[in-house]
Structure formats: structure tokens, C-alpha cells
GROMACS .gro file of C-alpha atoms in nm:
model
  374
    1MET     CA    1   1.135 -11.894  31.481
    2ILE     CA    2   0.864 -11.746  31.703
    3ARG     CA    3   0.641 -11.670  31.402
    4SER     CA    4   0.663 -12.032  31.281
    5VAL     CA    5   0.538 -12.194  31.605
    6ALA     CA    6   0.285 -11.938  31.732
    7SER     CA    7   0.000 -11.725  31.607
    8PRO     CA    8   0.066 -11.359  31.508
    9ARG     CA    9  -0.090 -11.231  31.831
   10THR     CA   10   0.116 -11.463  32.046
   11SER     CA   11   0.426 -11.373  31.847
   12ARG     CA   12   0.376 -11.002  31.917
   13LEU     CA   13   0.327 -11.069  32.288
   14LEU     CA   14   0.643 -11.279  32.308
   15GLN     CA   15   0.846 -11.010  32.125
   16GLN     CA   16   0.717 -10.750  32.367
   17VAL     CA   17   0.812 -10.965  32.666
   18ILE     CA   18   1.162 -11.022  32.527
   19ARG     CA   19   1.211 -10.652  32.466
   20HIS     CA   20   1.090 -10.565  32.815
   21THR     CA   21   1.315 -10.831  32.964
   22ARG     CA   22   1.619 -10.684  32.788
   23GLN     CA   23   1.524 -10.336  32.903
   24GLN     CA   24   1.476 -10.458  33.257
   25ALA     CA   25   1.816 -10.628  33.250
   26ARG     CA   26   1.969 -10.298  33.141
   27PHE     CA   27   1.766 -10.099  33.393
   28ARG     CA   28   1.888 -10.303  33.692
   29SER     CA   29   2.165 -10.547  33.766
   30SER     CA   30   2.115 -10.922  33.811
   31LEU     CA   31   2.027 -11.035  34.163
   32PRO     CA   32   2.336 -11.143  34.364
   33TRP     CA   33   2.349 -11.442  34.603
   34ASN     CA   34   2.318 -11.408  34.981
   35THR     CA   35   2.675 -11.464  35.100
   36VAL     CA   36   2.620 -11.297  35.441
   37VAL     CA   37   2.903 -11.052  35.367
   38LEU     CA   38   2.807 -10.826  35.073
   39PHE     CA   39   2.989 -10.547  34.892
   40VAL     CA   40   2.739 -10.304  34.734
   41PRO     CA   41   2.879 -10.100  34.438
   42GLN     CA   42   2.856  -9.722  34.423
   43GLN     CA   43   2.535  -9.575  34.276
   44GLU     CA   44   2.335  -9.889  34.343
   45ALA     CA   45   2.067  -9.968  34.600
   46TRP     CA   46   1.990 -10.327  34.710
   47ILE     CA   47   1.646 -10.399  34.852
   48ILE     CA   48   1.654 -10.663  35.134
   49GLU     CA   49   1.346 -10.866  35.231
   50ARG     CA   50   1.318 -11.078  35.545
   51PHE     CA   51   1.066 -11.359  35.525
   52GLY     CA   52   0.918 -11.193  35.211
   53LYS     CA   53   0.875 -10.852  35.375
   54TYR     CA   54   1.074 -10.533  35.306
   55GLN     CA   55   1.345 -10.499  35.567
   56ARG     CA   56   1.599 -10.230  35.453
   57ASN     CA   57   1.817 -10.084  35.176
   58LEU     CA   58   2.183 -10.170  35.159
   59GLN     CA   59   2.412  -9.870  35.114
   60PRO     CA   60   2.725  -9.880  34.896
   61GLY     CA   61   3.017 -10.049  35.070
   62LEU     CA   62   3.044 -10.339  35.320
   63ASN     CA   63   2.712 -10.485  35.444
   64PHE     CA   64   2.609 -10.795  35.651
   65ILE     CA   65   2.279 -10.982  35.622
   66LEU     CA   66   2.143 -11.299  35.777
   67PRO     CA   67   2.156 -11.618  35.576
   68VAL     CA   68   1.838 -11.801  35.472
   69VAL     CA   69   1.597 -11.547  35.634
   70ASP     CA   70   1.722 -11.245  35.437
   71SER     CA   71   1.712 -11.226  35.058
   72ILE     CA   72   1.813 -10.965  34.798
   73LYS     CA   73   1.488 -10.889  34.617
   74TYR     CA   74   1.565 -10.584  34.397
   75VAL     CA   75   1.877 -10.407  34.274
   76GLN     CA   76   1.812 -10.048  34.158
   77SER     CA   77   2.068  -9.834  33.968
   78LEU     CA   78   2.083  -9.472  34.083
   79LYS     CA   79   2.257  -9.352  33.766
   80GLU     CA   80   2.085  -9.146  33.496
   81ILE     CA   81   1.944  -9.376  33.230
   82ALA     CA   82   1.861  -9.300  32.865
   83ILE     CA   83   1.557  -9.482  32.726
   84ASP     CA   84   1.452  -9.489  32.362
   85VAL     CA   85   1.088  -9.395  32.310
   86PRO     CA   86   0.978  -9.592  32.001
   87HIS     CA   87   0.812  -9.442  31.696
   88GLN     CA   88   0.452  -9.339  31.745
   89ALA     CA   89   0.187  -9.156  31.545
   90ALA     CA   90   0.041  -8.829  31.669
   91ILE     CA   91  -0.228  -8.603  31.518
   92THR     CA   92  -0.181  -8.227  31.531
   93LEU     CA   93  -0.450  -7.965  31.587
   94ASP     CA   94  -0.497  -7.922  31.209
   95ASN     CA   95  -0.540  -8.300  31.155
   96VAL     CA   96  -0.193  -8.384  31.021
   97THR     CA   97  -0.050  -8.722  31.121
   98LEU     CA   98   0.310  -8.714  31.242
   99THR     CA   99   0.543  -9.002  31.320
  100MET     CA  100   0.780  -8.919  31.605
  101ASP     CA  101   1.039  -9.082  31.827
  102ALA     CA  102   1.231  -8.946  32.123
  103VAL     CA  103   1.487  -9.011  32.394
  104LEU     CA  104   1.396  -9.002  32.763
  105TYR     CA  105   1.651  -8.942  33.041
  106LEU     CA  106   1.547  -9.047  33.393
  107ARG     CA  107   1.693  -9.132  33.732
  108VAL     CA  108   1.574  -9.341  34.030
  109THR     CA  109   1.546  -9.114  34.335
  110ASP     CA  110   1.361  -9.350  34.571
  111PRO     CA  111   1.460  -9.722  34.540
  112TYR     CA  112   1.171  -9.835  34.766
  113LYS     CA  113   0.901  -9.666  34.546
  114ALA     CA  114   1.072  -9.778  34.227
  115SER     CA  115   1.065 -10.141  34.353
  116TYR     CA  116   0.720 -10.157  34.512
  117GLY     CA  117   0.533  -9.865  34.346
  118VAL     CA  118   0.519 -10.003  33.991
  119GLU     CA  119   0.584 -10.341  33.837
  120ASP     CA  120   0.806 -10.226  33.550
  121PRO     CA  121   0.926  -9.865  33.597
  122GLU     CA  122   1.091  -9.836  33.256
  123TYR     CA  123   0.791  -9.966  33.066
  124ALA     CA  124   0.556  -9.748  33.267
  125ILE     CA  125   0.753  -9.428  33.212
  126THR     CA  126   0.790  -9.507  32.839
  127GLN     CA  127   0.417  -9.553  32.791
  128LEU     CA  128   0.348  -9.239  32.992
  129ALA     CA  129   0.592  -9.043  32.773
  130GLN     CA  130   0.419  -9.162  32.455
  131THR     CA  131   0.069  -9.076  32.572
  132THR     CA  132   0.183  -8.737  32.702
  133MET     CA  133   0.354  -8.656  32.374
  134ARG     CA  134   0.036  -8.743  32.180
  135SER     CA  135  -0.165  -8.520  32.408
  136GLU     CA  136   0.069  -8.223  32.373
  137ILE     CA  137   0.103  -8.264  31.995
  138GLY     CA  138  -0.278  -8.255  31.961
  139LYS     CA  139  -0.285  -7.908  32.118
  140ILE     CA  140  -0.070  -7.734  31.856
  141ALA     CA  141  -0.081  -7.695  31.478
  142LEU     CA  142   0.172  -7.832  31.232
  143ASP     CA  143   0.333  -7.496  31.160
  144THR     CA  144   0.409  -7.445  31.529
  145VAL     CA  145   0.542  -7.795  31.601
  146PHE     CA  146   0.894  -7.716  31.486
  147ARG     CA  147   0.899  -7.372  31.649
  148GLU     CA  148   0.758  -7.503  31.979
  149ARG     CA  149   0.984  -7.807  31.993
  150GLU     CA  150   1.175  -7.690  32.298
  151SER     CA  151   0.866  -7.581  32.489
  152LEU     CA  152   0.703  -7.912  32.392
  153ASN     CA  153   0.991  -8.103  32.555
  154VAL     CA  154   0.954  -7.898  32.872
  155LEU     CA  155   0.579  -7.962  32.893
  156ILE     CA  156   0.627  -8.337  32.852
  157VAL     CA  157   0.894  -8.345  33.125
  158ASP     CA  158   0.664  -8.159  33.366
  159ALA     CA  159   0.377  -8.399  33.295
  160LEU     CA  160   0.603  -8.706  33.342
  161ASN     CA  161   0.742  -8.579  33.674
  162LYS     CA  162   0.395  -8.523  33.815
  163ALA     CA  163   0.290  -8.879  33.727
  164SER     CA  164   0.617  -9.057  33.817
  165GLU     CA  165   0.656  -8.900  34.160
  166ALA     CA  166   0.476  -9.198  34.316
  167TRP     CA  167   0.716  -9.435  34.142
  168GLY     CA  168   1.033  -9.280  34.285
  169ILE     CA  169   1.155  -9.180  33.937
  170THR     CA  170   1.249  -8.830  33.816
  171CYS     CA  171   1.246  -8.745  33.446
  172MET     CA  172   1.551  -8.530  33.373
  173ARG     CA  173   1.505  -8.450  33.002
  174TYR     CA  174   1.287  -8.544  32.708
  175GLU     CA  175   1.419  -8.481  32.357
  176ILE     CA  176   1.222  -8.530  32.036
  177ARG     CA  177   1.468  -8.700  31.805
  178ASP     CA  178   1.290  -8.728  31.470
  179ILE     CA  179   0.966  -8.603  31.317
  180LYS     CA  180   0.840  -8.759  30.994
  181LEU     CA  181   0.570  -8.601  30.782
  182PRO     CA  182   0.351  -8.754  30.512
  183SER     CA  183   0.501  -8.718  30.166
  184ARG     CA  184   0.221  -8.494  30.035
  185VAL     CA  185   0.239  -8.267  30.337
  186GLN     CA  186   0.615  -8.248  30.300
  187GLU     CA  187   0.581  -8.151  29.933
  188ALA     CA  188   0.323  -7.885  30.021
  189MET     CA  189   0.553  -7.745  30.287
  190GLN     CA  190   0.840  -7.739  30.040
  191MET     CA  191   0.626  -7.546  29.791
  192GLN     CA  192   0.525  -7.308  30.068
  193VAL     CA  193   0.887  -7.248  30.158
  194GLU     CA  194   0.979  -7.183  29.796
  195ALA     CA  195   0.686  -6.942  29.757
  196GLU     CA  196   0.787  -6.761  30.075
  197ARG     CA  197   1.144  -6.727  29.950
  198LYS     CA  198   1.024  -6.595  29.613
  199LYS     CA  199   0.802  -6.349  29.796
  200ARG     CA  200   1.091  -6.227  30.008
  201ALA     CA  201   1.311  -6.198  29.699
  202ALA     CA  202   1.046  -5.992  29.520
  203ILE     CA  203   0.999  -5.770  29.824
  204LEU     CA  204   1.373  -5.717  29.860
  205GLU     CA  205   1.405  -5.638  29.490
  206SER     CA  206   1.118  -5.386  29.503
  207GLU     CA  207   1.265  -5.227  29.814
  208GLY     CA  208   1.599  -5.200  29.637
  209ILE     CA  209   1.436  -5.031  29.335
  210ARG     CA  210   1.247  -4.796  29.565
  211GLU     CA  211   1.561  -4.704  29.756
  212ALA     CA  212   1.746  -4.647  29.429
  213GLU     CA  213   1.472  -4.417  29.294
  214ILE     CA  214   1.459  -4.231  29.625
  215ASN     CA  215   1.836  -4.185  29.616
  216VAL     CA  216   1.823  -4.059  29.256
  217ALA     CA  217   1.540  -3.816  29.339
  218GLU     CA  218   1.722  -3.701  29.649
  219GLY     CA  219   2.036  -3.646  29.444
  220LYS     CA  220   1.846  -3.440  29.186
  221LYS     CA  221   1.684  -3.240  29.463
  222GLN     CA  222   2.016  -3.166  29.628
  223SER     CA  223   2.166  -3.079  29.289
  224ARG     CA  224   1.889  -2.829  29.214
  225ILE     CA  225   1.916  -2.679  29.560
  226LEU     CA  226   2.291  -2.638  29.524
  227ASN     CA  227   2.252  -2.492  29.173
  228SER     CA  228   1.991  -2.244  29.296
  229GLU     CA  229   2.208  -2.147  29.590
  230ALA     CA  230   2.506  -2.103  29.359
  231SER     CA  231   2.298  -1.890  29.120
  232LYS     CA  232   2.167  -1.686  29.413
  233THR     CA  233   2.518  -1.632  29.546
  234GLU     CA  234   2.640  -1.539  29.197
  235GLN     CA  235   2.360  -1.284  29.152
  236ILE     CA  236   2.422  -1.141  29.498
  237ASN     CA  237   2.794  -1.113  29.427
  238GLN     CA  238   2.726  -0.959  29.086
  239ALA     CA  239   2.479  -0.709  29.231
  240THR     CA  240   2.721  -0.627  29.511
  241GLY     CA  241   3.000  -0.575  29.258
  242GLU     CA  242   2.781  -0.356  29.038
  243ALA     CA  243   2.671  -0.153  29.340
  244GLU     CA  244   3.028  -0.109  29.452
  245ALA     CA  245   3.123  -0.015  29.097
  246LEU     CA  246   2.844   0.242  29.080
  247ILE     CA  247   2.947   0.378  29.418
  248ALA     CA  248   3.308   0.399  29.301
  249LYS     CA  249   3.204   0.567  28.974
  250ALA     CA  250   2.980   0.810  29.162
  251GLY     CA  251   3.262   0.887  29.404
  252ALA     CA  252   3.501   0.941  29.119
  253LYS     CA  253   3.246   1.157  28.937
  254ALA     CA  254   3.184   1.359  29.254
  255ARG     CA  255   3.555   1.407  29.305
  256SER     CA  256   3.602   1.510  28.941
  257VAL     CA  257   3.310   1.753  28.964
  258LYS     CA  258   3.455   1.894  29.284
  259ILE     CA  259   3.793   1.936  29.119
  260VAL     CA  260   3.628   2.110  28.820
  261ALA     CA  261   3.432   2.335  29.056
  262ASP     CA  262   3.746   2.421  29.243
  263ALA     CA  263   3.920   2.494  28.915
  264LEU     CA  264   3.635   2.721  28.798
  265SER     CA  265   3.651   2.921  29.117
  266LYS     CA  266   4.013   3.004  29.046
  267LYS     CA  267   4.145   3.274  28.814
  268GLN     CA  268   4.138   3.191  28.444
  269GLY     CA  269   3.912   2.888  28.520
  270ILE     CA  270   3.640   3.006  28.282
  271ASN     CA  271   3.892   3.036  28.000
  272ALA     CA  272   3.999   2.676  28.060
  273VAL     CA  273   3.638   2.559  28.051
  274SER     CA  274   3.580   2.755  27.731
  275TYR     CA  275   3.878   2.587  27.575
  276ASN     CA  276   3.748   2.242  27.684
  277ILE     CA  277   3.403   2.309  27.539
  278ALA     CA  278   3.551   2.426  27.211
  279GLU     CA  279   3.766   2.111  27.196
  280GLN     CA  280   3.463   1.883  27.260
  281TYR     CA  281   3.260   2.073  26.997
  282VAL     CA  282   3.526   2.018  26.736
  283ALA     CA  283   3.557   1.648  26.833
  284ALA     CA  284   3.179   1.605  26.801
  285PHE     CA  285   3.185   1.723  26.439
  286SER     CA  286   3.424   1.443  26.352
  287ASN     CA  287   3.155   1.182  26.444
  288LEU     CA  288   2.876   1.333  26.234
  289ALA     CA  289   2.713   1.123  25.964
  290LYS     CA  290   2.861   0.798  26.099
  291ARG     CA  291   2.532   0.648  26.224
  292GLY     CA  292   2.285   0.806  25.981
  293ASN     CA  293   2.261   0.998  25.653
  294THR     CA  294   2.003   1.262  25.759
  295LEU     CA  295   2.139   1.556  25.959
  296ILE     CA  296   1.996   1.889  26.076
  297LEU     CA  297   2.267   2.146  26.148
  298PRO     CA  298   2.257   2.517  26.226
  299SER     CA  299   2.380   2.757  25.958
  300ASN     CA  300   2.669   2.877  26.168
  301SER     CA  301   2.790   2.540  26.286
  302GLY     CA  302   3.145   2.645  26.220
  303ASP     CA  303   3.131   2.941  26.462
  304VAL     CA  304   3.299   2.788  26.767
  305SER     CA  305   3.312   3.108  26.968
  306ASN     CA  306   2.934   3.144  26.949
  307VAL     CA  307   2.883   2.792  27.084
  308VAL     CA  308   3.131   2.853  27.367
  309ALA     CA  309   2.955   3.179  27.459
  310GLN     CA  310   2.618   3.001  27.471
  311ALA     CA  311   2.757   2.724  27.697
  312MET     CA  312   2.914   2.973  27.934
  313ALA     CA  313   2.590   3.171  27.954
  314VAL     CA  314   2.400   2.856  28.051
  315TYR     CA  315   2.663   2.773  28.314
  316LYS     CA  316   2.644   3.121  28.459
  317ASN     CA  317   2.264   3.107  28.474
  318LEU     CA  318   2.272   2.772  28.659
  319ALA     CA  319   2.537   2.891  28.898
  320VAL     CA  320   2.331   3.200  28.987
  321HIS     CA  321   2.013   2.998  29.054
  322ASP     CA  322   2.186   2.719  29.250
  323PRO     CA  323   2.046   2.726  29.609
  324HIS     CA  324   2.360   2.565  29.748
  325THR     CA  325   2.590   2.833  29.605
  326THR     CA  326   2.698   3.086  29.865
  327ASP     CA  327   2.706   3.463  29.810
  328GLU     CA  328   3.082   3.466  29.807
  329GLU     CA  329   3.088   3.197  29.536
  330LYS     CA  330   2.828   3.386  29.331
  331GLU     CA  331   3.029   3.707  29.366
  332GLN     CA  332   3.349   3.528  29.274
  333GLN     CA  333   3.183   3.362  28.975
  334GLY     CA  334   3.051   3.699  28.868
  335LYS     CA  335   3.396   3.849  28.894
  336VAL     CA  336   3.551   3.569  28.696
  337SER     CA  337   3.280   3.598  28.435
  338ASP     CA  338   3.323   3.972  28.414
  339GLU     CA  339   3.693   3.933  28.374
  340SER     CA  340   3.641   3.699  28.081
  341PHE     CA  341   3.348   3.878  27.913
  342SER     CA  342   3.236   4.242  27.917
  343GLN     CA  343   2.872   4.352  27.933
  344GLU     CA  344   2.868   4.448  27.569
  345ASP     CA  345   3.007   4.109  27.470
  346ILE     CA  346   2.735   3.937  27.661
  347PHE     CA  347   2.458   4.142  27.492
  348ARG     CA  348   2.618   4.083  27.155
  349ILE     CA  349   2.635   3.707  27.221
  350GLU     CA  350   2.272   3.698  27.328
  351ASP     CA  351   2.155   3.893  27.020
  352SER     CA  352   2.354   3.674  26.788
  353GLN     CA  353   2.217   3.365  26.966
  354SER     CA  354   1.862   3.489  26.916
  355ASP     CA  355   1.918   3.565  26.548
  356GLN     CA  356   2.084   3.230  26.499
  357THR     CA  357   1.791   3.049  26.665
  358ASN     CA  358   1.536   3.227  26.441
  359LYS     CA  359   1.738   3.148  26.132
  360THR     CA  360   1.760   2.780  26.231
  361LEU     CA  361   1.382   2.760  26.276
  362ASP     CA  362   1.326   2.917  25.928
  363ASP     CA  363   1.557   2.662  25.773
  364ILE     CA  364   1.371   2.373  25.942
  365GLU     CA  365   1.035   2.506  25.812
  366LYS     CA  366   1.171   2.524  25.459
  367ILE     CA  367   1.296   2.168  25.476
  368GLN     CA  368   0.968   2.028  25.613
  369LYS     CA  369   0.742   2.227  25.361
  370PRO     CA  370   0.614   2.001  25.074
  371LYS     CA  371   0.735   2.061  24.724
  372GLY     CA  372   0.386   2.139  24.591
  373ASP     CA  373   0.353   2.444  24.816
  374SER     CA  374   0.675   2.603  24.686
   0.00000   0.00000   0.00000
């Protein structure tokens, strides 16, 4: 209807006046009549003028004013009011145009300043909020707008309170309700978010592979260390066992030698040793020609008594030259030996041993001489 009877500029002005009138009606109550006796509601302040001049504020409850000379000029609400800040365009530091709207929460703290300090407090605070928001948005980049949203609200509230102090109005909160981006910028941001997520996924995957390889390498390392320690322990145990076995064998050998020595020092000990040597000699002949086919034997290999005499002569010679053998032991060994063999027997054994050795050497020379020299 307004567009049909007025120009576009006049139509916009009329729409603005209507909107401001509705906001003003919401911002304050309608003016009551002067009935001399007035009842002021709670959380309201009535401004009284006498002959067109400010006279006083009526407090909530029962109040009396003069008729005709006193008039109720303004009615201010002391409650907290929420005002819609309309959509507006703002340019960020990196030249991106944003469309934003917000909600402003304010309260009248001084009814006198709110009535006489500004013509339309709601309109004034709304315009101030829009200009302040544009100014603060121009100081930050697009990427930081969403992160600094809370701090941006705080900065706008501080700026509004500094400017509205003279109007008797206190801004309680300022909340940015909606931020709209250009479609191309929104698509670019979406692509950036997807790329960032792909990057994080690739990084997480590579870190997982690295951790897996590190765990595998660490497992192999620990396995080798444990295997080497087990091998080391096994070798140590084996060496310890072998050493203990050698010590046990040596102890047993020493004890057996000591027992044999004690037996030799007794009467008829040499005869027992002679019997043992003869038995070993006979047993040795049973193993001949088992490992090889070539044998070199003395001519009198069947003379056991000669072999026993030779062994006993060697034993007697070693016992005489042993530095650890005492004189008593040597004398006892000599007695035992004399009891077993006479002096003539010894000479006869030595002569036969010498003849036997010479004969064995002649036989070896004959065997080694080539056939052509024969």
C-alpha cells in the first residue's frame, strides 16, 4: 500500500519510521493519564514534568501529582531488553565480505539520561552496535572470525558501554547469531577442510606405519638379545659342567692313582701290577689289525714275561728319580722289587731286552730295504 502511493525513497523512510515506532512501543509503555493518584508498576520509572520542565521520577507504588500543571512525559522500563540487530555486511582484514546479525541485551540504569540524553535510545544503541561490529570485524581475518567469536562479543560490549554511558543505558551482552559467507568462499573453505582432514589422515596413517615398524624392529632386537643371552648362559653352563666333570675325573684319577700307589707300597703289590700289565698286554693283542692292515711287531711278541719285566724296570727307574719320593718309600720300593726279582734276573732281563731291541731294528731295516738291493 505504501509503495503504491509514494516514491521508493519515501516508502523506505515510512517503513523505517513504522519499525522504530513499534520498537519504541516495546521499549517503553504507553503514557498514562494524570489522575492525581497514580500507581507505578515495579521495574518502571515515570518521568514527571511540571510546566514542561523535568520535576522528578515516580518510584514504584503509590504516588500523588498535581493535576493540570504536572504531566507524565516518559515511561522507562528498567527490565533487561533483547533487541535484534538486523543483518549487515562487514569486510574482514583479508577483504572477505560477511553478512552478520546479532542480538543485543541492554538495561536502562538512569531513566533521566535515557529520556533526555538521546531521542531514541533503542535506535541509537542498535546503530552503535552495527558500526562497532563492522569496525571490529575489519581488524581480524576470516580464519580467525570463528575462533575469536567470543572475544569479539566482549570487545563490542566494551565499546557500546563506553558510548552509551551518557545515555543511561548499560549493554549486558552482545551475541553474534549468524554469519553468512559468499558461496565461493564457503566452497573454498570446505575444500580446505577436506584437504586438512586428508592431511591428518595421511599423517596418522604414516605414524601408525612408523610405530608398527618400530615395534617390529624392537621385537626383533629383544628377540636377538634374549637369544644371545640364552646362548651365553648355555655356553657358560656347558663350560661349567665340563670343568666340573674334568675336576671330578681328575679327582677320581688322583684317588685311583693314590690307591694304586698305596697298593704298590704293600707286600706283593709289584706282583699284582705285573699281573695287570700282562692282562692288558694280552687284551691289546686282541685289537690288532682292526683299524689297519699294516703292522710292525717285535719277533718275541708272544713273550709276556719279557714285556712285564720291561714295564717294571721302567716303573722302578721312575720311582727312583721321583723328587717327591721319600727315602723310606725308595727303600721300601727297593725291598719290594728285590723280593720279586733277584739281581741276576734283572741283568738277564736287561740283556734280553737289548738283544730283542737290536733284532727288532734289523727286522725293520730288512722290511724298508728295496727289492733291487737284495
